[in-house]
C-alpha atoms as one frame of an Amber mdcrd trajectory, in Angstrom:
protein
   0.093   0.039  -0.063   2.725   2.567   1.040   4.836   1.541  -1.988   2.146
   2.324  -4.313   1.409   5.606  -2.760   4.818   6.866  -2.682   6.143   5.067
  -5.511   9.081   3.304  -3.963   9.367   0.341  -6.201  12.497  -0.966  -4.564
  11.120  -0.708  -0.913  10.637  -4.005   0.691   7.206  -4.779   2.403   7.189
  -4.506   6.302   5.783  -7.623   7.759   5.207  -7.984  11.538   4.394 -11.116
  13.262   2.559 -10.561  16.638   3.420 -13.823  18.400   2.924 -15.370  21.765
   5.934 -16.858  23.710   6.021 -20.624  23.968   3.230 -20.992  21.526   3.716
 -23.601  18.952   1.444 -21.986  16.260   3.431 -18.646  16.753   6.732 -20.508
  16.477   5.562 -22.331  13.336   4.582 -19.119  11.651   7.874 -17.300  12.505
   9.788 -20.392  11.065   7.618 -20.126   7.965   8.102 -16.619   7.560  11.943
 -16.782   8.066  12.017 -19.500   5.460   9.829 -17.636   3.057  11.926 -14.488
   3.381  15.191 -16.078   1.887  15.987 -14.970  -1.601  17.413 -17.715  -3.916
  21.187 -17.033  -4.497  20.749 -17.417  -8.311  17.918 -14.731  -8.406  19.522
 -12.293  -6.007  20.947  -8.929  -7.500  24.367  -7.866  -6.299  22.894  -5.032
  -4.277  20.140  -7.155  -2.592  20.272  -7.325   1.098  19.125 -11.097   0.852
  15.544 -10.887   1.837  12.046 -10.276   0.321  10.472  -8.368   3.055  11.516
  -6.627   6.470  10.311  -9.152   9.053   9.678  -8.112  12.712   8.476 -10.574
  15.429   6.983  -8.938  18.455   5.728 -10.685  21.575   4.071  -7.297  22.525
   0.531  -6.684  21.388   0.183  -3.935  18.594   0.197  -0.217  19.603  -3.307
   1.400  19.505  -2.327   3.014  15.980  -1.069  -0.290  14.777  -4.400  -1.967
  15.925  -6.492   0.569  14.275  -4.591  -0.152  10.915  -4.987  -3.632  11.500
  -8.869  -3.429  12.001  -8.999  -1.135   8.919  -7.356  -3.795   6.795  -9.677
  -6.602   7.944 -12.767  -4.321   8.219 -14.074  -2.927  11.505 -17.050  -5.240
  11.466 -14.330  -8.228  11.755 -12.855  -6.758  14.992 -13.859 -10.000  16.836
 -11.638 -11.915  14.483  -8.630  -9.940  15.619  -9.543  -9.311  19.353 -11.689
 -11.715  21.260 -15.184 -10.147  21.850 -14.366  -6.853  20.296 -17.220  -4.913
  18.637 -15.285  -2.117  17.106 -11.890  -0.339  16.958 -12.295   1.433  20.355
 -13.536  -1.797  22.010 -10.671  -3.815  20.640  -8.070  -1.365  21.671  -9.587
  -1.077  25.317  -9.682  -4.998  25.373  -6.061  -5.306  24.404  -4.995  -2.514
  26.801  -6.761  -4.423  29.678  -5.660  -7.947  28.620  -3.020  -8.532  25.826
  -4.373 -12.113  25.723  -7.505 -11.004  24.063  -5.524 -10.442  20.925  -5.580
 -13.414  18.673  -2.244 -14.743  17.862  -0.271 -15.505  15.795  -1.147 -12.292
  13.878   0.783 -11.579  10.851   0.371  -8.158   9.101   1.848  -6.989   5.775
   1.746  -3.261   6.320   2.469  -2.175   2.824  -0.125  -4.569   1.324  -2.677
  -3.955   3.815  -3.061  -7.736   4.490  -3.763  -9.678   7.699  -3.481 -13.455
   8.500  -4.697 -14.787  11.750  -3.445 -18.260  12.869  -0.949 -20.456  11.279
  -2.396 -21.402   7.964   0.579 -21.692   5.523  -1.608 -21.253   2.558  -3.098
 -18.044   3.835   0.440 -16.841   4.685   1.653 -17.448   1.205  -1.295 -15.938
  -0.291  -0.699 -12.932   1.893   2.931 -12.763   0.697   2.277 -12.870  -2.869
   2.247  -9.614  -4.834
C-alpha cells in the first residue's frame, strides 16, 4: 500500500508477526516467515540485502495505532476476528490494553499491502505474501 502511494518500487514490504511466547502456532509461523523471506542465491541481485521483506517478530501486542490499521485492513465489522469479543476499533483497543491475551495470535500483518493473517495457515500466509 505505502509503496504504491509513494512510488518506492524498490522498497521491501514491512511484515510484522505478533506472536505469543512458548506458543507452537507462533513458533511455526515465525519459522515459515523466516524461510519464505530467503531469496534464492541465483535470483539475487548484487545489491540485494538477501531478503524479500522486512520481518519483525513482536511478543508485545500492537500499539493502538497499529491495531487501528489492522482493523482497517480486515474491516471494523471483523474486529472480533482479531480481538476476542471486540465490537469495534475502540472496544478492541480497550480490550487489548486491559488484557493482551484477548489479541488472537499469531497475527501476521503486511503493512504495505494492507493484508492480515490470523493463525498458522501456511496457505493463507503464502497468499498474503504474494504480490
